[in-house]
PDB file of C-alpha atoms and ligand atoms in Angstrom:
ATOM      1  CA  UNK D  78     -52.290  -8.118-149.241  1.00 96.00           C
ATOM      2  CA  UNK D  79     -54.507  -6.272-146.801  1.00 97.00           C
ATOM      3  CA  UNK D  80     -52.933  -3.017-145.599  1.00 98.00           C
ATOM      4  CA  UNK D  81     -53.704  -0.708-142.706  1.00 99.00           C
ATOM      5  CA  UNK D  82     -53.677   3.054-143.290  1.00 99.00           C
ATOM      6  CA  UNK D  83     -52.898   5.016-140.134  1.00 99.00           C
ATOM      7  CA  UNK D  84     -53.316   8.775-140.474  1.00 99.00           C
ATOM      8  CA  UNK D  85     -50.940  10.915-138.445  1.00 98.00           C
ATOM      9  CA  UNK D  86     -48.579   7.990-137.897  1.00 98.00           C
ATOM     10  CA  UNK D  87     -45.327   9.962-137.842  1.00 98.00           C
ATOM     11  CA  UNK D  88     -45.596  10.729-134.137  1.00 98.00           C
ATOM     12  CA  UNK D  89     -47.379   9.961-130.873  1.00 98.00           C
ATOM     13  CA  UNK D  90     -50.357   7.620-130.781  1.00 98.00           C
ATOM     14  CA  UNK D  91     -50.448   7.081-134.557  1.00 98.00           C
ATOM     15  CA  UNK D  92     -46.795   6.061-134.564  1.00 98.00           C
ATOM     16  CA  UNK D  93     -47.447   3.526-131.785  1.00 98.00           C
ATOM     17  CA  UNK D  94     -50.487   2.193-133.676  1.00 99.00           C
ATOM     18  CA  UNK D  95     -48.440   1.746-136.858  1.00 99.00           C
ATOM     19  CA  UNK D  96     -45.688  -0.093-134.946  1.00 98.00           C
ATOM     20  CA  UNK D  97     -48.213  -2.312-133.199  1.00 98.00           C
ATOM     21  CA  UNK D  98     -50.210  -3.236-136.315  1.00 99.00           C
ATOM     22  CA  UNK D  99     -46.964  -3.990-138.146  1.00 98.00           C
ATOM     23  CA  UNK D 100     -45.878  -6.265-135.291  1.00 98.00           C
ATOM     24  CA  UNK D 101     -49.283  -7.983-135.610  1.00 98.00           C
ATOM     25  CA  UNK D 102     -48.211  -8.809-139.178  1.00 98.00           C
ATOM     26  CA  UNK D 103     -50.221  -6.153-141.019  1.00 98.00           C
ATOM     27  CA  UNK D 104     -48.480  -4.101-143.732  1.00 98.00           C
ATOM     28  CA  UNK D 105     -48.852  -0.466-142.768  1.00 98.00           C
ATOM     29  CA  UNK D 106     -49.205   2.826-144.625  1.00 99.00           C
ATOM     30  CA  UNK D 107     -47.820   5.690-142.558  1.00 99.00           C
ATOM     31  CA  UNK D 108     -49.561   8.977-143.307  1.00 99.00           C
ATOM     32  CA  UNK D 109     -48.185  12.326-142.136  1.00 98.00           C
ATOM     33  CA  UNK D 110     -48.568  15.943-143.225  1.00 98.00           C
ATOM     34  CA  UNK D 111     -45.281  17.776-142.654  1.00 98.00           C
ATOM     35  CA  UNK D 112     -42.861  15.868-140.475  1.00 98.00           C
ATOM     36  CA  UNK D 113     -41.194  13.619-143.015  1.00 98.00           C
ATOM     37  CA  UNK D 114     -38.182  12.849-140.815  1.00 98.00           C
ATOM     38  CA  UNK D 115     -40.431  11.480-138.057  1.00 98.00           C
ATOM     39  CA  UNK D 116     -42.462   9.478-140.581  1.00 98.00           C
ATOM     40  CA  UNK D 117     -39.265   7.985-142.021  1.00 98.00           C
ATOM     41  CA  UNK D 118     -38.062   7.106-138.523  1.00 98.00           C
ATOM     42  CA  UNK D 119     -41.331   5.234-137.837  1.00 98.00           C
ATOM     43  CA  UNK D 120     -40.996   3.429-141.156  1.00 98.00           C
ATOM     44  CA  UNK D 121     -37.365   2.480-140.443  1.00 98.00           C
ATOM     45  CA  UNK D 122     -38.290   1.113-137.025  1.00 98.00           C
ATOM     46  CA  UNK D 123     -41.013  -1.102-138.520  1.00 98.00           C
ATOM     47  CA  UNK D 124     -38.765  -2.386-141.293  1.00 98.00           C
ATOM     48  CA  UNK D 125     -35.910  -3.083-138.843  1.00 98.00           C
ATOM     49  CA  UNK D 126     -38.348  -5.227-136.842  1.00 98.00           C
ATOM     50  CA  UNK D 127     -39.240  -7.221-139.981  1.00 98.00           C
ATOM     51  CA  UNK D 128     -42.489  -5.455-140.823  1.00 98.00           C
ATOM     52  CA  UNK D 129     -43.781  -3.780-143.969  1.00 98.00           C
ATOM     53  CA  UNK D 130     -44.298  -0.004-143.969  1.00 98.00           C
ATOM     54  CA  UNK D 131     -44.790   2.629-146.645  1.00 98.00           C
ATOM     55  CA  UNK D 132     -45.108   6.396-146.430  1.00 98.00           C
ATOM     56  CA  UNK D 133     -48.032   8.343-147.868  1.00 98.00           C
ATOM     57  CA  UNK D 134     -48.041  12.090-147.311  1.00 98.00           C
ATOM     58  CA  UNK D 135     -51.316  13.973-147.493  1.00 98.00           C
ATOM     59  CA  UNK D 136     -53.232  16.530-145.491  1.00 98.00           C
ATOM     60  CA  UNK D 137     -56.357  14.806-144.167  1.00 98.00           C
ATOM     61  CA  UNK D 138     -58.314  18.047-144.481  1.00 98.00           C
ATOM     62  CA  UNK D 139     -57.679  18.314-148.248  1.00 98.00           C
ATOM     63  CA  UNK D 140     -59.842  15.931-150.306  1.00 98.00           C
ATOM     64  CA  UNK D 141     -57.863  16.390-153.535  1.00 98.00           C
ATOM     65  CA  UNK D 142     -54.568  15.545-151.801  1.00 98.00           C
ATOM     66  CA  UNK D 143     -56.192  12.415-150.353  1.00 98.00           C
ATOM     67  CA  UNK D 144     -57.520  11.412-153.766  1.00 98.00           C
ATOM     68  CA  UNK D 145     -54.179  11.960-155.520  1.00 98.00           C
ATOM     69  CA  UNK D 146     -52.210  10.062-152.873  1.00 98.00           C
ATOM     70  CA  UNK D 147     -54.576   7.091-152.762  1.00 98.00           C
ATOM     71  CA  UNK D 148     -54.807   6.902-156.542  1.00 98.00           C
ATOM     72  CA  UNK D 149     -51.008   6.785-156.681  1.00 98.00           C
ATOM     73  CA  UNK D 150     -50.924   4.091-154.008  1.00 98.00           C
ATOM     74  CA  UNK D 151     -53.559   1.981-155.782  1.00 97.00           C
ATOM     75  CA  UNK D 152     -51.721   2.229-159.099  1.00 97.00           C
ATOM     76  CA  UNK D 153     -48.655   0.701-157.472  1.00 97.00           C
ATOM     77  CA  UNK D 154     -50.641  -1.975-155.593  1.00 98.00           C
ATOM     78  CA  UNK D 155     -52.911  -3.715-158.085  1.00 96.00           C
ATOM     79  CA  UNK D 156     -53.275  -6.807-155.856  1.00 96.00           C
ATOM     80  CA  UNK D 157     -53.503  -5.044-152.505  1.00 98.00           C
ATOM     81  CA  UNK D 158     -56.201  -3.150-150.672  1.00 98.00           C
ATOM     82  CA  UNK D 159     -56.671  -1.047-147.574  1.00 98.00           C
ATOM     83  CA  UNK D 160     -58.839  -3.057-145.206  1.00 98.00           C
ATOM     84  CA  UNK D 161     -58.014  -1.256-141.955  1.00 99.00           C
ATOM     85  CA  UNK D 162     -58.317   2.504-141.573  1.00 99.00           C
ATOM     86  CA  UNK D 163     -57.231   4.256-138.390  1.00 99.00           C
ATOM     87  CA  UNK D 164     -58.414   7.877-138.472  1.00 99.00           C
ATOM     88  CA  UNK D 165     -55.899   9.194-135.974  1.00 98.00           C
ATOM     89  CA  UNK D 166     -54.585  12.530-137.309  1.00 98.00           C
ATOM     90  CA  UNK D 167     -55.714  15.396-135.129  1.00 98.00           C
ATOM     91  CA  UNK D 168     -54.700  18.770-133.767  1.00 98.00           C
ATOM     92  CA  UNK D 169     -55.496  20.954-130.765  1.00 97.00           C
ATOM     93  CA  UNK D 170     -55.923  24.709-131.010  1.00 98.00           C
ATOM     94  CA  UNK D 171     -57.326  25.554-127.602  1.00 98.00           C
ATOM     95  CA  UNK D 172     -58.911  28.821-126.601  1.00 98.00           C
ATOM     96  CA  UNK D 173     -61.859  29.811-124.474  1.00 98.00           C
ATOM     97  CA  UNK D 174     -64.949  30.282-126.593  1.00 98.00           C
ATOM     98  CA  UNK D 175     -65.245  34.052-126.203  1.00 98.00           C
ATOM     99  CA  UNK D 176     -61.789  34.534-127.709  1.00 98.00           C
ATOM    100  CA  UNK D 177     -61.830  31.652-130.188  1.00 98.00           C
ATOM    101  CA  UNK D 178     -60.852  32.682-133.698  1.00 98.00           C
ATOM    102  CA  UNK D 179     -62.709  31.445-136.752  1.00 98.00           C
ATOM    103  CA  UNK D 180     -59.532  29.729-137.906  1.00 98.00           C
ATOM    104  CA  UNK D 181     -59.080  27.885-134.592  1.00 98.00           C
ATOM    105  CA  UNK D 182     -62.592  26.539-134.946  1.00 98.00           C
ATOM    106  CA  UNK D 183     -62.203  25.607-138.614  1.00 98.00           C
ATOM    107  CA  UNK D 184     -58.681  24.157-138.399  1.00 98.00           C
ATOM    108  CA  UNK D 185     -59.679  21.699-135.688  1.00 98.00           C
ATOM    109  CA  UNK D 186     -62.938  20.661-137.352  1.00 98.00           C
ATOM    110  CA  UNK D 187     -61.275  20.414-140.770  1.00 98.00           C
ATOM    111  CA  UNK D 188     -58.597  18.048-139.513  1.00 98.00           C
ATOM    112  CA  UNK D 189     -60.562  15.851-137.123  1.00 98.00           C
ATOM    113  CA  UNK D 190     -64.091  15.785-138.495  1.00 98.00           C
ATOM    114  CA  UNK D 191     -63.733  16.592-142.191  1.00 98.00           C
ATOM    115  CA  UNK D 192     -60.583  14.452-142.362  1.00 98.00           C
ATOM    116  CA  UNK D 193     -62.570  11.506-141.013  1.00 98.00           C
ATOM    117  CA  UNK D 194     -65.269  12.134-143.645  1.00 98.00           C
ATOM    118  CA  UNK D 195     -62.999  12.514-146.693  1.00 98.00           C
ATOM    119  CA  UNK D 196     -60.787   9.489-146.099  1.00 98.00           C
ATOM    120  CA  UNK D 197     -63.447   7.164-144.807  1.00 98.00           C
ATOM    121  CA  UNK D 198     -65.755   7.891-147.747  1.00 98.00           C
ATOM    122  CA  UNK D 199     -62.864   7.279-150.152  1.00 98.00           C
ATOM    123  CA  UNK D 200     -61.968   3.860-148.689  1.00 98.00           C
ATOM    124  CA  UNK D 201     -65.420   2.630-147.726  1.00 98.00           C
ATOM    125  CA  UNK D 202     -66.462   1.427-151.162  1.00 96.00           C
ATOM    126  CA  UNK D 203     -63.533  -0.982-151.406  1.00 97.00           C
ATOM    127  CA  UNK D 204     -64.221  -2.363-147.926  1.00 98.00           C
ATOM    128  CA  UNK D 205     -67.936  -2.808-148.657  1.00 98.00           C
ATOM    129  CA  UNK D 206     -67.257  -4.530-151.973  1.00 97.00           C
ATOM    130  CA  UNK D 207     -64.838  -6.947-150.296  1.00 97.00           C
ATOM    131  CA  UNK D 208     -67.111  -7.359-147.274  1.00 98.00           C
ATOM    132  CA  UNK D 209     -64.119  -6.792-145.070  1.00 97.00           C
ATOM    133  CA  UNK D 210     -63.207  -3.624-143.240  1.00 98.00           C
ATOM    134  CA  UNK D 211     -62.207  -2.134-139.914  1.00 98.00           C
ATOM    135  CA  UNK D 212     -62.518   1.590-139.281  1.00 99.00           C
ATOM    136  CA  UNK D 213     -61.169   2.917-136.001  1.00 99.00           C
ATOM    137  CA  UNK D 214     -61.588   6.587-135.166  1.00 99.00           C
ATOM    138  CA  UNK D 215     -59.411   8.343-132.607  1.00 98.00           C
ATOM    139  CA  UNK D 216     -61.893  10.320-130.530  1.00 98.00           C
ATOM    140  CA  UNK D 217     -61.175  11.720-127.068  1.00 98.00           C
ATOM    141  CA  UNK D 218     -62.478  12.070-123.557  1.00 97.00           C
ATOM    142  CA  UNK D 219     -63.165  15.671-124.635  1.00 97.00           C
ATOM    143  CA  UNK D 220     -65.729  14.373-127.125  1.00 98.00           C
ATOM    144  CA  UNK D 221     -67.609  12.511-124.380  1.00 97.00           C
ATOM    145  CA  UNK D 222     -67.324  14.827-121.398  1.00 95.00           C
ATOM    146  CA  UNK D 223     -66.545  18.162-123.051  1.00 96.00           C
ATOM    147  CA  UNK D 224     -63.487  20.115-121.900  1.00 95.00           C
ATOM    148  CA  UNK D 225     -63.420  23.853-121.127  1.00 97.00           C
ATOM    149  CA  UNK D 226     -61.003  25.659-123.440  1.00 98.00           C
ATOM    150  CA  UNK D 227     -61.640  23.024-126.098  1.00 98.00           C
ATOM    151  CA  UNK D 228     -65.092  23.766-127.481  1.00 98.00           C
ATOM    152  CA  UNK D 229     -63.735  23.269-131.003  1.00 98.00           C
ATOM    153  CA  UNK D 230     -61.926  20.023-130.177  1.00 98.00           C
ATOM    154  CA  UNK D 231     -64.814  18.668-128.062  1.00 98.00           C
ATOM    155  CA  UNK D 232     -67.278  19.444-130.875  1.00 98.00           C
ATOM    156  CA  UNK D 233     -65.087  17.709-133.459  1.00 98.00           C
ATOM    157  CA  UNK D 234     -64.499  14.606-131.332  1.00 98.00           C
ATOM    158  CA  UNK D 235     -68.144  14.427-130.235  1.00 98.00           C
ATOM    159  CA  UNK D 236     -69.198  14.570-133.869  1.00 98.00           C
ATOM    160  CA  UNK D 237     -66.793  11.762-134.749  1.00 99.00           C
ATOM    161  CA  UNK D 238     -68.335   9.621-131.993  1.00 98.00           C
ATOM    162  CA  UNK D 239     -71.849  10.251-133.363  1.00 98.00           C
ATOM    163  CA  UNK D 240     -70.668   9.577-136.917  1.00 99.00           C
ATOM    164  CA  UNK D 241     -69.078   6.320-135.723  1.00 99.00           C
ATOM    165  CA  UNK D 242     -72.442   5.126-134.411  1.00 98.00           C
ATOM    166  CA  UNK D 243     -74.340   6.128-137.568  1.00 99.00           C
ATOM    167  CA  UNK D 244     -71.825   4.711-140.037  1.00 99.00           C
ATOM    168  CA  UNK D 245     -71.525   1.454-138.078  1.00 99.00           C
ATOM    169  CA  UNK D 246     -75.222   0.812-138.693  1.00 98.00           C
ATOM    170  CA  UNK D 247     -74.949   1.696-142.385  1.00 98.00           C
ATOM    171  CA  UNK D 248     -72.117  -0.667-143.199  1.00 98.00           C
ATOM    172  CA  UNK D 249     -72.651  -3.553-140.755  1.00 98.00           C
ATOM    173  CA  UNK D 250     -74.489  -5.635-143.399  1.00 98.00           C
ATOM    174  CA  UNK D 251     -71.258  -5.495-145.446  1.00 98.00           C
ATOM    175  CA  UNK D 252     -69.168  -6.779-142.532  1.00 98.00           C
ATOM    176  CA  UNK D 253     -67.374  -3.491-142.064  1.00 98.00           C
ATOM    177  CA  UNK D 254     -67.048  -2.453-138.420  1.00 99.00           C
ATOM    178  CA  UNK D 255     -66.671   1.131-137.215  1.00 99.00           C
ATOM    179  CA  UNK D 256     -65.527   1.944-133.702  1.00 99.00           C
ATOM    180  CA  UNK D 257     -63.979   4.834-131.818  1.00 99.00           C
ATOM    181  CA  UNK D 258     -61.319   4.964-129.147  1.00 98.00           C
ATOM    182  CA  UNK D 259     -61.515   7.774-126.590  1.00 98.00           C
ATOM    183  CA  UNK D 260     -58.207   8.392-124.814  1.00 98.00           C
ATOM    184  CA  UNK D 261     -57.811  10.591-121.763  1.00 98.00           C
ATOM    185  CA  UNK D 262     -54.370  12.118-121.177  1.00 97.00           C
ATOM    186  CA  UNK D 263     -51.709  10.272-123.187  1.00 98.00           C
ATOM    187  CA  UNK D 264     -47.985  11.131-123.300  1.00 97.00           C
ATOM    188  CA  UNK D 265     -47.277  12.731-126.697  1.00 96.00           C
ATOM    189  CA  UNK D 266     -46.291  16.018-128.341  1.00 95.00           C
ATOM    190  CA  UNK D 267     -49.953  17.018-128.117  1.00 94.00           C
ATOM    191  CA  UNK D 268     -49.903  16.943-124.318  1.00 95.00           C
ATOM    192  CA  UNK D 269     -46.279  18.100-123.857  1.00 93.00           C
ATOM    193  CA  UNK D 270     -47.307  21.679-123.015  1.00 93.00           C
ATOM    194  CA  UNK D 271     -49.871  20.690-120.353  1.00 93.00           C
ATOM    195  CA  UNK D 272     -49.260  20.954-116.585  1.00 95.00           C
ATOM    196  CA  UNK D 273     -48.604  17.230-116.275  1.00 94.00           C
ATOM    197  CA  UNK D 274     -47.930  17.089-112.514  1.00 95.00           C
ATOM    198  CA  UNK D 275     -51.234  18.843-111.751  1.00 96.00           C
ATOM    199  CA  UNK D 276     -53.288  16.834-114.238  1.00 95.00           C
ATOM    200  CA  UNK D 277     -51.907  13.468-113.088  1.00 96.00           C
ATOM    201  CA  UNK D 278     -53.469  14.079-109.662  1.00 96.00           C
ATOM    202  CA  UNK D 279     -56.918  14.092-111.300  1.00 95.00           C
ATOM    203  CA  UNK D 280     -56.410  10.678-112.872  1.00 97.00           C
ATOM    204  CA  UNK D 281     -57.400   7.762-110.610  1.00 97.00           C
ATOM    205  CA  UNK D 282     -54.430   5.730-111.938  1.00 98.00           C
ATOM    206  CA  UNK D 283     -52.192   8.783-111.188  1.00 98.00           C
ATOM    207  CA  UNK D 284     -50.381   8.872-114.512  1.00 98.00           C
ATOM    208  CA  UNK D 285     -50.790   9.704-118.183  1.00 98.00           C
ATOM    209  CA  UNK D 286     -51.360   6.779-120.538  1.00 98.00           C
ATOM    210  CA  UNK D 287     -48.738   5.632-123.021  1.00 98.00           C
ATOM    211  CA  UNK D 288     -49.281   5.604-126.790  1.00 98.00           C
ATOM    212  CA  UNK D 289     -48.541   1.853-126.755  1.00 98.00           C
ATOM    213  CA  UNK D 290     -51.510   1.289-124.443  1.00 98.00           C
ATOM    214  CA  UNK D 291     -53.841   3.008-126.919  1.00 99.00           C
ATOM    215  CA  UNK D 292     -52.222   1.041-129.741  1.00 99.00           C
ATOM    216  CA  UNK D 293     -53.024  -2.256-128.000  1.00 99.00           C
ATOM    217  CA  UNK D 294     -56.712  -1.324-127.970  1.00 99.00           C
ATOM    218  CA  UNK D 295     -56.634  -0.329-131.644  1.00 99.00           C
ATOM    219  CA  UNK D 296     -54.877  -3.599-132.461  1.00 99.00           C
ATOM    220  CA  UNK D 297     -57.694  -5.545-130.791  1.00 98.00           C
ATOM    221  CA  UNK D 298     -60.412  -3.582-132.621  1.00 98.00           C
ATOM    222  CA  UNK D 299     -58.607  -4.199-135.913  1.00 98.00           C
ATOM    223  CA  UNK D 300     -58.372  -7.937-135.292  1.00 98.00           C
ATOM    224  CA  UNK D 301     -60.704 -10.769-136.278  1.00 97.00           C
ATOM    225  CA  UNK D 302     -61.450 -11.260-132.581  1.00 98.00           C
ATOM    226  CA  UNK D 303     -63.346  -7.940-132.564  1.00 98.00           C
ATOM    227  CA  UNK D 304     -65.652  -8.840-135.474  1.00 98.00           C
ATOM    228  CA  UNK D 305     -68.817  -8.517-133.343  1.00 98.00           C
ATOM    229  CA  UNK D 306     -68.000  -5.086-131.900  1.00 98.00           C
ATOM    230  CA  UNK D 307     -69.276  -2.114-133.887  1.00 99.00           C
ATOM    231  CA  UNK D 308     -70.579   1.388-133.225  1.00 99.00           C
ATOM    232  CA  UNK D 309     -68.767   1.500-129.876  1.00 98.00           C
ATOM    233  CA  UNK D 310     -66.616   4.175-128.285  1.00 98.00           C
ATOM    234  CA  UNK D 311     -64.108   2.607-125.923  1.00 98.00           C
ATOM    235  CA  UNK D 312     -62.527   4.845-123.304  1.00 98.00           C
ATOM    236  CA  UNK D 313     -58.889   4.506-122.269  1.00 98.00           C
ATOM    237  CA  UNK D 314     -58.306   7.142-119.625  1.00 98.00           C
ATOM    238  CA  UNK D 315     -56.964   5.701-116.363  1.00 98.00           C
ATOM    239  CA  UNK D 316     -60.392   5.963-114.777  1.00 97.00           C
ATOM    240  CA  UNK D 317     -60.653   9.725-115.289  1.00 95.00           C
ATOM    241  CA  UNK D 318     -64.242   9.554-116.472  1.00 76.00           C
ATOM    242  CA  UNK D 319     -66.565   6.701-117.284  1.00 60.00           C
TER     243      UNK D 319
HETATM  244  P1  NAP A 643     -49.386  14.342-131.950  1.00 68.41           P
HETATM  245  O1  NAP A 643     -48.309  13.684-131.157  1.00 68.41           O
HETATM  246  O2  NAP A 643     -49.489  15.816-131.966  1.00 68.41           O
HETATM  247  O3  NAP A 643     -49.318  13.781-133.450  1.00 68.41           O
HETATM  248  C1  NAP A 643     -50.236  14.236-134.391  1.00 68.41           C
HETATM  249  C2  NAP A 643     -50.086  13.440-135.656  1.00 68.41           C
HETATM  250  O4  NAP A 643     -51.112  13.863-136.576  1.00 68.41           O
HETATM  251  C3  NAP A 643     -48.764  13.665-136.371  1.00 68.41           C
HETATM  252  O5  NAP A 643     -48.380  12.451-136.961  1.00 68.41           O
HETATM  253  C4  NAP A 643     -49.111  14.712-137.426  1.00 68.41           C
HETATM  254  O6  NAP A 643     -48.267  14.660-138.596  1.00 68.41           O
HETATM  255  C5  NAP A 643     -50.509  14.270-137.793  1.00 68.41           C
HETATM  256  N1  NAP A 643     -51.323  15.322-138.417  1.00 68.41           N
HETATM  257  C6  NAP A 643     -51.706  16.510-137.883  1.00 68.41           C
HETATM  258  N2  NAP A 643     -52.454  17.200-138.765  1.00 68.41           N
HETATM  259  C7  NAP A 643     -52.529  16.434-139.886  1.00 68.41           C
HETATM  260  C8  NAP A 643     -53.132  16.604-141.156  1.00 68.41           C
HETATM  261  N3  NAP A 643     -53.834  17.720-141.465  1.00 68.41           N
HETATM  262  N4  NAP A 643     -53.007  15.615-142.083  1.00 68.41           N
HETATM  263  C9  NAP A 643     -52.299  14.494-141.800  1.00 68.41           C
HETATM  264  N5  NAP A 643     -51.689  14.278-140.615  1.00 68.41           N
HETATM  265  C10 NAP A 643     -51.803  15.238-139.667  1.00 68.41           C
HETATM  266  O7  NAP A 643     -50.825  13.839-131.432  1.00 68.41           O
HETATM  267  P2  NAP A 643     -51.238  12.551-130.575  1.00 68.41           P
HETATM  268  O8  NAP A 643     -51.261  12.944-129.154  1.00 68.41           O
HETATM  269  O9  NAP A 643     -50.494  11.356-131.012  1.00 68.41           O
HETATM  270  O10 NAP A 643     -52.772  12.452-131.022  1.00 68.41           O
HETATM  271  C11 NAP A 643     -53.220  11.534-131.999  1.00 68.41           C
HETATM  272  C12 NAP A 643     -54.733  11.501-131.976  1.00 68.41           C
HETATM  273  O11 NAP A 643     -55.190  11.127-130.674  1.00 68.41           O
HETATM  274  C13 NAP A 643     -55.385  12.846-132.283  1.00 68.41           C
HETATM  275  O12 NAP A 643     -56.564  12.647-133.037  1.00 68.41           O
HETATM  276  C14 NAP A 643     -55.730  13.379-130.907  1.00 68.41           C
HETATM  277  O13 NAP A 643     -56.795  14.295-130.974  1.00 68.41           O
HETATM  278  C15 NAP A 643     -56.096  12.095-130.197  1.00 68.41           C
HETATM  279  N6  NAP A 643     -56.010  12.185-128.748  1.00 68.41           N
HETATM  280  C16 NAP A 643     -54.824  12.431-128.132  1.00 68.41           C
HETATM  281  C17 NAP A 643     -54.791  12.498-126.752  1.00 68.41           C
HETATM  282  C18 NAP A 643     -53.525  12.755-125.989  1.00 68.41           C
HETATM  283  O14 NAP A 643     -53.592  12.927-124.753  1.00 68.41           O
HETATM  284  N7  NAP A 643     -52.367  12.774-126.612  1.00 68.41           N
HETATM  285  C19 NAP A 643     -55.960  12.329-126.002  1.00 68.41           C
HETATM  286  C20 NAP A 643     -57.144  12.082-126.680  1.00 68.41           C
HETATM  287  C21 NAP A 643     -57.164  11.998-128.046  1.00 68.41           C
HETATM  288  P3  NAP A 643     -46.876  15.510-138.718  1.00 68.41           P
HETATM  289  O15 NAP A 643     -45.882  14.765-137.844  1.00 68.41           O
HETATM  290  O16 NAP A 643     -46.548  15.463-140.147  1.00 68.41           O
HETATM  291  O17 NAP A 643     -47.166  16.866-138.174  1.00 68.41           O
END
């Protein structure tokens, strides 16, 4: 069976992506780093709806943890493979540049950019050998426009967008597509501490997006219908910037 691995699928956008792919009929691997209860709740919801979901804990910024977890998964799944990878795990550690700590810079780049590199490299060979793969990277409006107070996050997301374009050209001959999704403000734990009422006024559609709306876009990019789309970054931001 072809599985989808969704990183950071215990909560927020990743959770919605896992639920959506499972409802599309794809068996899903739910990755998380620390919040096991939330990951189990996502798994239970998928199974209750008749889907297939497994948990796989690893920190996306730690290559040895990724290797150990995927080796374990492959040992238990001799006839299965991971054909869809959604690089969704990400964190924010905002600060204005003059006060930004080394660790705020490194933590954000390690999770978003290095995480993308470690996991994608690990799974790419299998996709290329099978001539079948979908890689979808969760970027951000910050990576396109740049956001003050988020130089670290904007740099990481901008780099993921550039890497998406480069990798798409490398692996297209093997029928592996690589795309990015760039959300604006989406309701989740990540945006829970923001001044929502103020920010909504800036959005032409006058609201934050819902994780399910991002998941619908990921579902399309993961589908056979999107086979001729690669190297793209698709915005989903209520008209905030285009
Ligand atoms: P969230 O609600 O804070 O959830 C983050 C998820 O990532 C959780 O499942 C968390 O796992 C996981 N995670 C964090 N660090 C990890 C690590 N080192 N290894 C593995 N998993 C890790 O965030 P969200 O709003 O859904 O955001 C998801 C993605 O969309 C991120 O890449 C974010 O940058 C991007 N994005 C979000 C927005 C927005 O407005 N929300 C806008 C643009 C882009 P635990 O539960 O175990 O902590």
